[in-house]
Short mmCIF file of C-alpha atoms in Angstrom, two decimals:
data_model
loop_
_atom_site.label_atom_id
_atom_site.label_comp_id
_atom_site.label_asym_id
_atom_site.label_seq_id
_atom_site.Cartn_x
_atom_site.Cartn_y
_atom_site.Cartn_z
CA VAL A 1 0.00 0.13 -0.03
CA LEU A 2 2.77 2.31 0.74
CA GLN A 3 4.38 1.74 -2.78
CA ALA A 4 0.88 2.72 -4.28
CA PHE A 5 0.61 5.60 -2.17
CA SER A 6 4.02 6.80 -3.00
CA LEU A 7 3.31 6.63 -6.77
CA GLN A 8 0.06 8.38 -6.17
CA ASP A 9 1.86 11.08 -4.19
CA VAL A 10 4.39 11.57 -6.95
CA LEU A 11 2.01 11.73 -9.88
CA LYS A 12 -0.19 14.23 -8.01
CA SER A 13 2.85 16.57 -7.36
CA MET A 14 3.35 16.40 -11.03
CA GLY A 15 -0.01 17.85 -11.57
CA HIS A 16 -2.03 14.65 -12.62
CA GLU A 17 -5.17 13.27 -11.45
CA VAL A 18 -4.64 9.71 -10.21
CA GLU A 19 -7.20 6.88 -9.68
CA PHE A 20 -6.40 3.28 -9.05
CA ILE A 21 -8.43 0.74 -11.37
CA LYS A 22 -10.42 -1.63 -9.61
CA LEU A 23 -10.20 -5.11 -11.32
CA LYS A 24 -11.50 -7.34 -8.50
CA ASP A 25 -13.28 -6.75 -5.22
CA PHE A 26 -10.92 -7.16 -2.10
CA LYS A 27 -12.07 -10.32 -0.04
CA PRO A 28 -9.92 -11.01 2.83
CA THR A 29 -9.34 -14.86 3.64
CA LYS A 30 -10.08 -16.17 6.93
CA GLN A 31 -6.25 -16.20 7.38
CA ALA A 32 -5.90 -12.55 6.75
CA LYS A 33 -4.76 -10.67 9.70
CA ASN A 34 -5.60 -7.08 10.97
CA VAL A 35 -8.17 -6.40 7.87
CA GLU A 36 -9.20 -3.42 9.81
CA LEU A 37 -5.67 -1.82 9.78
CA PHE A 38 -5.17 -2.93 6.00
CA ASN A 39 -8.44 -1.33 5.01
CA LYS A 40 -7.61 1.88 7.02
CA SER A 41 -4.54 1.93 4.93
CA ARG A 42 -6.24 1.62 1.75
CA GLU A 43 -8.31 4.54 2.55
CA SER A 44 -5.23 6.71 1.66
CA LEU A 45 -5.45 5.77 -2.16
CA ASN A 46 -7.92 7.07 -4.50
CA ILE A 47 -9.45 3.53 -5.71
CA SER A 48 -12.17 3.89 -8.18
CA LYS A 49 -15.65 3.11 -6.73
CA LYS A 50 -16.62 0.78 -9.74
CA MET A 51 -15.20 -2.20 -11.42
CA TYR A 52 -13.28 -1.53 -14.33
CA GLU A 53 -15.04 -1.92 -17.83
CA LYS A 54 -12.56 -1.68 -20.75
CA ASP A 55 -15.44 -0.36 -23.17
CA LEU A 56 -16.39 2.50 -20.75
CA ASP A 57 -13.43 3.48 -18.98
CA LYS A 58 -10.68 4.91 -20.88
CA TYR A 59 -7.69 6.77 -19.30
CA ASP A 60 -4.99 9.12 -20.76
CA ALA A 61 -2.47 6.71 -19.30
CA ILE A 62 -2.39 3.48 -17.18
CA ILE A 63 0.74 2.87 -15.19
CA ILE A 64 1.30 -0.95 -14.10
CA GLY A 65 3.59 -1.31 -11.28
CA SER A 66 5.32 -1.51 -8.68
CA ASP A 67 6.38 -4.60 -6.66
CA GLU A 68 5.90 -8.15 -7.61
CA LEU A 69 3.29 -7.88 -10.01
CA TRP A 70 5.18 -10.09 -12.67
CA ASN A 71 6.25 -12.75 -10.08
CA LEU A 72 4.21 -15.48 -11.13
CA LYS A 73 5.60 -17.80 -8.25
CA ASN A 74 4.14 -15.41 -5.59
CA GLY A 75 1.18 -17.13 -4.40
CA SER A 76 -0.37 -14.26 -2.37
CA PHE A 77 -2.33 -12.76 -5.12
CA GLU A 78 -4.20 -13.71 -8.51
CA HIS A 79 -1.98 -13.22 -11.60
CA LEU A 80 -4.08 -11.28 -14.12
CA GLU A 81 -3.33 -10.54 -17.68
CA GLU A 82 -4.11 -6.92 -17.14
CA TYR A 83 -0.65 -6.86 -15.10
CA PHE A 84 0.83 -7.10 -18.49
CA GLY A 85 -1.33 -4.35 -20.29
CA TYR A 86 -4.07 -6.67 -21.65
CA ASN A 87 -7.72 -5.90 -21.65
CA LEU A 88 -7.04 -2.16 -20.79
CA ASN A 89 -8.05 1.15 -22.68
CA ALA A 90 -5.72 3.92 -22.50
CA ASP A 91 -3.68 6.24 -24.79
CA LYS A 92 -0.62 5.14 -23.06
CA ILE A 93 0.30 1.95 -21.09
CA ALA A 94 3.60 1.98 -19.05
CA SER A 95 5.14 -0.22 -16.34
CA TYR A 96 6.79 1.42 -13.40
CA ALA A 97 9.29 -0.64 -11.30
CA PRO A 98 7.73 -3.94 -11.40
CA SER A 99 9.50 -7.07 -10.28
CA ALA A 100 9.33 -10.60 -11.62
CA ASN A 101 11.77 -11.83 -8.72
CA GLY A 102 13.56 -14.41 -10.77
CA VAL A 103 10.75 -15.57 -13.00
CA THR A 104 12.28 -16.52 -16.54
CA ALA A 105 10.99 -15.91 -20.06
CA GLN A 106 10.07 -19.60 -20.39
CA GLU A 107 8.15 -19.57 -17.23
CA LEU A 108 6.24 -16.50 -18.39
CA ILE A 109 5.50 -18.19 -21.85
CA GLU A 110 4.30 -21.32 -20.23
CA TYR A 111 2.13 -19.77 -17.55
CA TYR A 112 -0.04 -17.82 -20.04
CA ASP A 113 0.65 -20.58 -22.78
CA GLY A 114 2.32 -18.05 -25.08
CA LYS A 115 -0.62 -15.50 -24.97
CA VAL A 116 0.98 -12.78 -23.04
CA ASP A 117 4.07 -10.57 -23.80
CA PHE A 118 5.23 -6.99 -23.35
CA SER A 119 3.71 -5.88 -26.61
CA LYS A 120 0.80 -3.79 -25.14
CA PHE A 121 3.24 -1.30 -23.39
CA ASN A 122 4.20 1.87 -24.80
CA LYS A 123 7.05 2.33 -22.25
CA LEU A 124 8.64 -0.42 -19.95
CA SER A 125 10.79 -0.11 -17.01
CA ALA A 126 11.93 -2.63 -14.19
CA ARG A 127 12.92 -2.40 -10.59
CA ASP A 128 15.72 -4.99 -10.66
CA LYS A 129 18.20 -6.59 -13.11
CA VAL A 130 16.49 -9.88 -13.29
CA THR A 131 13.20 -8.40 -14.42
CA GLN A 132 15.27 -6.12 -16.83
CA LYS A 133 16.45 -9.49 -18.35
CA LEU A 134 13.12 -10.98 -18.40
CA ILE A 135 11.84 -7.89 -20.50
CA LYS A 136 14.90 -8.11 -22.92
CA ASP A 137 14.37 -12.09 -23.54
CA VAL A 138 10.96 -11.94 -24.26
CA SER A 139 10.76 -8.49 -26.10
CA GLY A 140 14.09 -7.70 -27.12
CA ILE A 141 13.59 -4.36 -25.41
CA ASP A 142 16.22 -2.67 -23.24
CA ALA A 143 14.07 -1.54 -20.48
CA PRO A 144 15.71 1.01 -17.94
CA LEU A 145 15.90 0.41 -14.39
CA VAL A 146 13.98 2.89 -12.15
CA LEU A 147 13.72 3.24 -8.35
CA ASP A 148 11.11 1.91 -6.12
CA PRO A 149 8.28 4.54 -5.83
CA THR A 150 8.88 4.81 -2.32
CA LEU A 151 12.25 6.34 -3.09
CA LEU A 152 10.54 9.08 -5.18
CA VAL A 153 8.66 10.74 -2.15
CA ASN A 154 10.40 13.85 -1.09
CA ASP A 155 9.62 13.54 2.59
CA PHE A 156 8.20 10.47 3.93
CA LYS A 157 8.48 11.80 7.62
CA LYS A 158 5.61 14.35 7.30
CA TYR A 159 3.33 11.24 6.85
CA ALA A 160 4.43 9.26 9.88
CA SER A 161 1.96 9.00 13.04
CA ASN A 162 2.82 8.06 16.32
CA PRO A 163 0.25 5.36 17.41
CA LEU A 164 2.25 4.02 20.03
CA PRO A 165 3.58 6.97 21.84
CA ASP A 166 4.78 4.84 24.91
CA LEU A 167 7.09 2.86 22.74
CA LYS A 168 10.66 4.01 23.72
CA ASP A 169 14.37 2.41 23.76
CA TYR A 170 13.68 -0.10 21.27
CA ILE A 171 14.88 -2.03 18.08
CA ILE A 172 12.50 -2.59 15.33
CA LEU A 173 12.66 -5.72 13.24
CA TYR A 174 10.78 -6.08 9.96
CA GLY A 175 11.45 -9.42 8.37
CA TYR A 176 9.61 -12.50 7.56
CA ASP A 177 12.00 -14.76 9.26
CA PHE A 178 15.49 -14.57 10.98
CA SER A 179 17.87 -17.42 11.41
CA GLU A 180 18.88 -18.67 14.81
CA GLU A 181 22.21 -17.05 14.29
CA GLU A 182 20.66 -13.56 13.31
CA LYS A 183 18.31 -13.93 16.22
CA SER A 184 21.12 -14.49 18.61
CA LYS A 185 23.20 -11.56 17.34
CA ILE A 186 20.11 -9.33 17.69
CA LEU A 187 19.16 -10.32 21.31
CA LYS A 188 22.78 -10.06 22.22
CA PHE A 189 23.13 -6.38 20.99
CA ALA A 190 19.73 -5.47 22.52
CA GLU A 191 20.76 -6.95 25.82
CA GLU A 192 24.08 -5.21 25.90
CA ASN A 193 22.32 -1.83 24.80
CA ASN A 194 19.38 -2.12 27.08
CA LYS A 195 16.72 -2.19 24.12
CA LYS A 196 13.63 -3.79 23.82
CA VAL A 197 12.97 -5.66 20.56
CA TYR A 198 9.78 -5.46 18.56
CA SER A 199 8.77 -7.02 15.16
CA LEU A 200 6.76 -4.97 12.89
CA ALA A 201 3.81 -6.73 11.23
CA TYR A 202 5.44 -10.25 11.21
CA LYS A 203 5.00 -12.56 14.18
CA LEU A 204 8.05 -13.83 15.76
CA ASP A 205 8.18 -16.01 18.74
CA TRP A 206 11.01 -14.04 20.43
CA ALA A 207 9.86 -10.42 19.88
CA GLU A 208 6.55 -8.61 20.53
CA THR A 209 4.64 -8.08 17.41
CA ILE A 210 3.30 -4.55 16.45
CA TYR A 211 0.50 -4.11 13.93
CA VAL A 212 -0.21 -0.69 12.69
CA ASP A 213 -1.52 1.13 9.51
CA ILE A 214 0.91 2.25 6.88
CA PHE A 215 1.47 5.83 8.68
CA GLY A 216 1.98 4.11 11.97
CA PHE A 217 4.28 1.71 10.22
CA LEU A 218 6.40 4.82 9.30
CA GLY A 219 6.22 6.20 12.70
CA VAL A 220 7.18 3.10 14.47
CA ILE A 221 10.36 2.88 12.24
CA LEU A 222 11.08 6.75 12.57
CA ASN A 223 11.05 6.51 16.41
CA ALA A 224 13.19 3.25 16.82
CA ASP A 225 16.76 3.62 18.18
CA TYR A 226 17.87 0.86 15.49
CA ALA A 227 16.27 -0.82 12.77
CA VAL A 228 16.93 -4.60 11.85
CA THR A 229 15.63 -6.07 8.47
CA ASN A 230 16.29 -8.71 6.13
CA THR A 231 13.79 -7.49 3.36
CA PHE A 232 13.99 -5.08 0.32
CA HIS A 233 11.43 -2.65 1.78
CA GLY A 234 12.75 -2.95 5.31
CA THR A 235 16.03 -1.82 3.86
CA LEU A 236 14.44 0.87 1.87
CA PHE A 237 12.41 2.56 4.76
CA SER A 238 15.64 2.31 7.17
CA VAL A 239 17.30 4.43 4.42
CA ILE A 240 14.18 6.76 3.57
CA LEU A 241 13.97 7.64 7.47
CA GLU A 242 17.65 7.86 7.90
CA LYS A 243 18.00 5.06 10.69
CA GLU A 244 20.91 3.44 12.06
CA PHE A 245 20.19 0.12 10.62
CA VAL A 246 21.67 -3.43 9.96
CA VAL A 247 20.48 -5.64 7.13
CA PHE A 248 21.10 -9.44 6.83
CA SER A 249 21.20 -9.77 2.83
CA ASN A 250 21.28 -13.76 2.81
CA ASN A 251 21.80 -13.61 -1.02
CA ASN A 252 18.26 -12.05 -1.36
CA SER A 253 18.81 -10.67 -5.10
CA LYS A 254 16.56 -7.60 -4.21
CA VAL A 255 18.30 -6.77 -1.12
CA VAL A 256 21.82 -7.20 -2.76
CA ASP A 257 20.76 -4.93 -5.52
CA ILE A 258 19.73 -2.18 -3.25
CA ILE A 259 22.75 -2.62 -0.93
CA ASN A 260 25.13 -2.18 -4.18
CA LYS A 261 23.06 0.62 -5.57
CA PHE A 262 23.52 2.73 -2.48
CA GLN A 263 27.02 1.42 -1.71
CA MET A 264 26.25 0.36 1.87
CA SER A 265 27.87 -3.01 2.05
CA GLU A 266 29.04 -2.23 5.39
CA ARG A 267 25.62 -2.33 6.82
CA ASP A 268 25.42 -6.27 5.95
CA GLY A 269 25.23 -8.17 9.23
CA ILE A 270 25.96 -11.70 7.57
CA ASN A 271 29.73 -11.74 8.00
CA VAL A 272 30.02 -10.15 11.45
CA GLU A 273 29.72 -11.76 14.76
CA ASP A 274 28.69 -8.69 16.92
CA LEU A 275 26.29 -5.97 15.53
CA ASN A 276 28.14 -3.39 17.55
CA ASP A 277 30.83 -3.63 15.00
CA ILE A 278 28.24 -2.17 12.57
CA PHE A 279 26.22 0.20 14.71
CA SER A 280 29.35 1.68 16.22
CA LYS A 281 29.74 3.35 12.82
CA LYS A 282 27.17 5.86 11.80
CA VAL A 283 25.39 5.47 8.41
CA ASP A 284 26.85 7.77 5.68
CA TYR A 285 23.59 9.64 4.79
CA GLU A 286 25.18 12.20 3.06
CA LYS A 287 26.64 9.94 0.37
CA ILE A 288 23.37 7.54 0.34
CA ASN A 289 21.15 10.83 -0.19
CA ARG A 290 23.44 12.14 -2.86
CA LEU A 291 22.93 8.60 -4.73
CA LYS A 292 19.37 8.64 -4.07
CA LEU A 293 18.73 12.01 -5.66
CA GLU A 294 21.05 11.00 -8.74
CA HIS A 295 18.91 8.05 -9.43
CA ARG A 296 15.55 9.80 -8.58
CA LYS A 297 16.29 12.16 -11.28
CA ASP A 298 16.37 9.57 -14.00
CA SER A 299 13.34 7.80 -12.57
CA LEU A 300 11.22 10.73 -12.28
CA GLU A 301 12.25 11.80 -16.01
CA TYR A 302 11.16 8.14 -17.12
CA LEU A 303 7.83 8.65 -15.53
CA GLU A 304 7.14 12.11 -17.09
CA ASN A 305 8.07 10.67 -20.46
CA ALA A 306 5.88 7.49 -20.02
CA ILE A 307 2.97 9.84 -19.45
CA ASN A 308 3.59 12.73 -21.78
CA GLN A 309 5.25 11.43 -24.79
#
């Protein structure tokens, strides 16, 4: 939702009217947790009130992205042909920072029985090199790499809320799972520095879990003394909110990609025994913010051209 909110925020700042197409009704499963918080977060998006009808609803431009819309192996959502530009009605159709997260050309062809490719797009971009290769292998097009939309927002701190004002002196964790070795490193650092440990949105049996909406998500990270993550967006929001952080890359291609892009390999906790070795050195945000602005310029230029050319 924060990625969608970010793209909406940036497009509005460019002077465009923004609406999210409704292709399906959201029906939470019995397993879905904190649906109320999720729905509250979705209220920040201008989602169309009616179901999309190709013959009736034409847009000047439709942007597809970001996140894992092209990851056919991700079982958490339905994989629609519309995510590849089909069954849509617009003067221009462009992708912005989608990820296939390792899906190959052969897998794409087999999944859709050869009926889906990238021919419906006027402009194509990708979030990572693996997705860039997929586009090249299927279409022959050299698509540019663009930043995740969360990195395009000028000031996320202004959107942060503080839903848990009593939360103090803590390390925030954002990750699906941590190994026993990583857990030991984190708890050792917490004990030595007299910090509590909280897990944001993901249940861990060794840390208290915090559930909040997207603006509380920003606030909980912003107010933490330290952040520890093993995810792509955990790394991004640690950087965006300028936290002292550690990331366990674990050969995750998306995480490694962002570490390399912002030249921050020294924040990787994989090869250190003691997290004090990392946290004792401040993050060089002067360098990171300079790199962020350089990459942002190219991404915003792509977005403008995708809509206006």
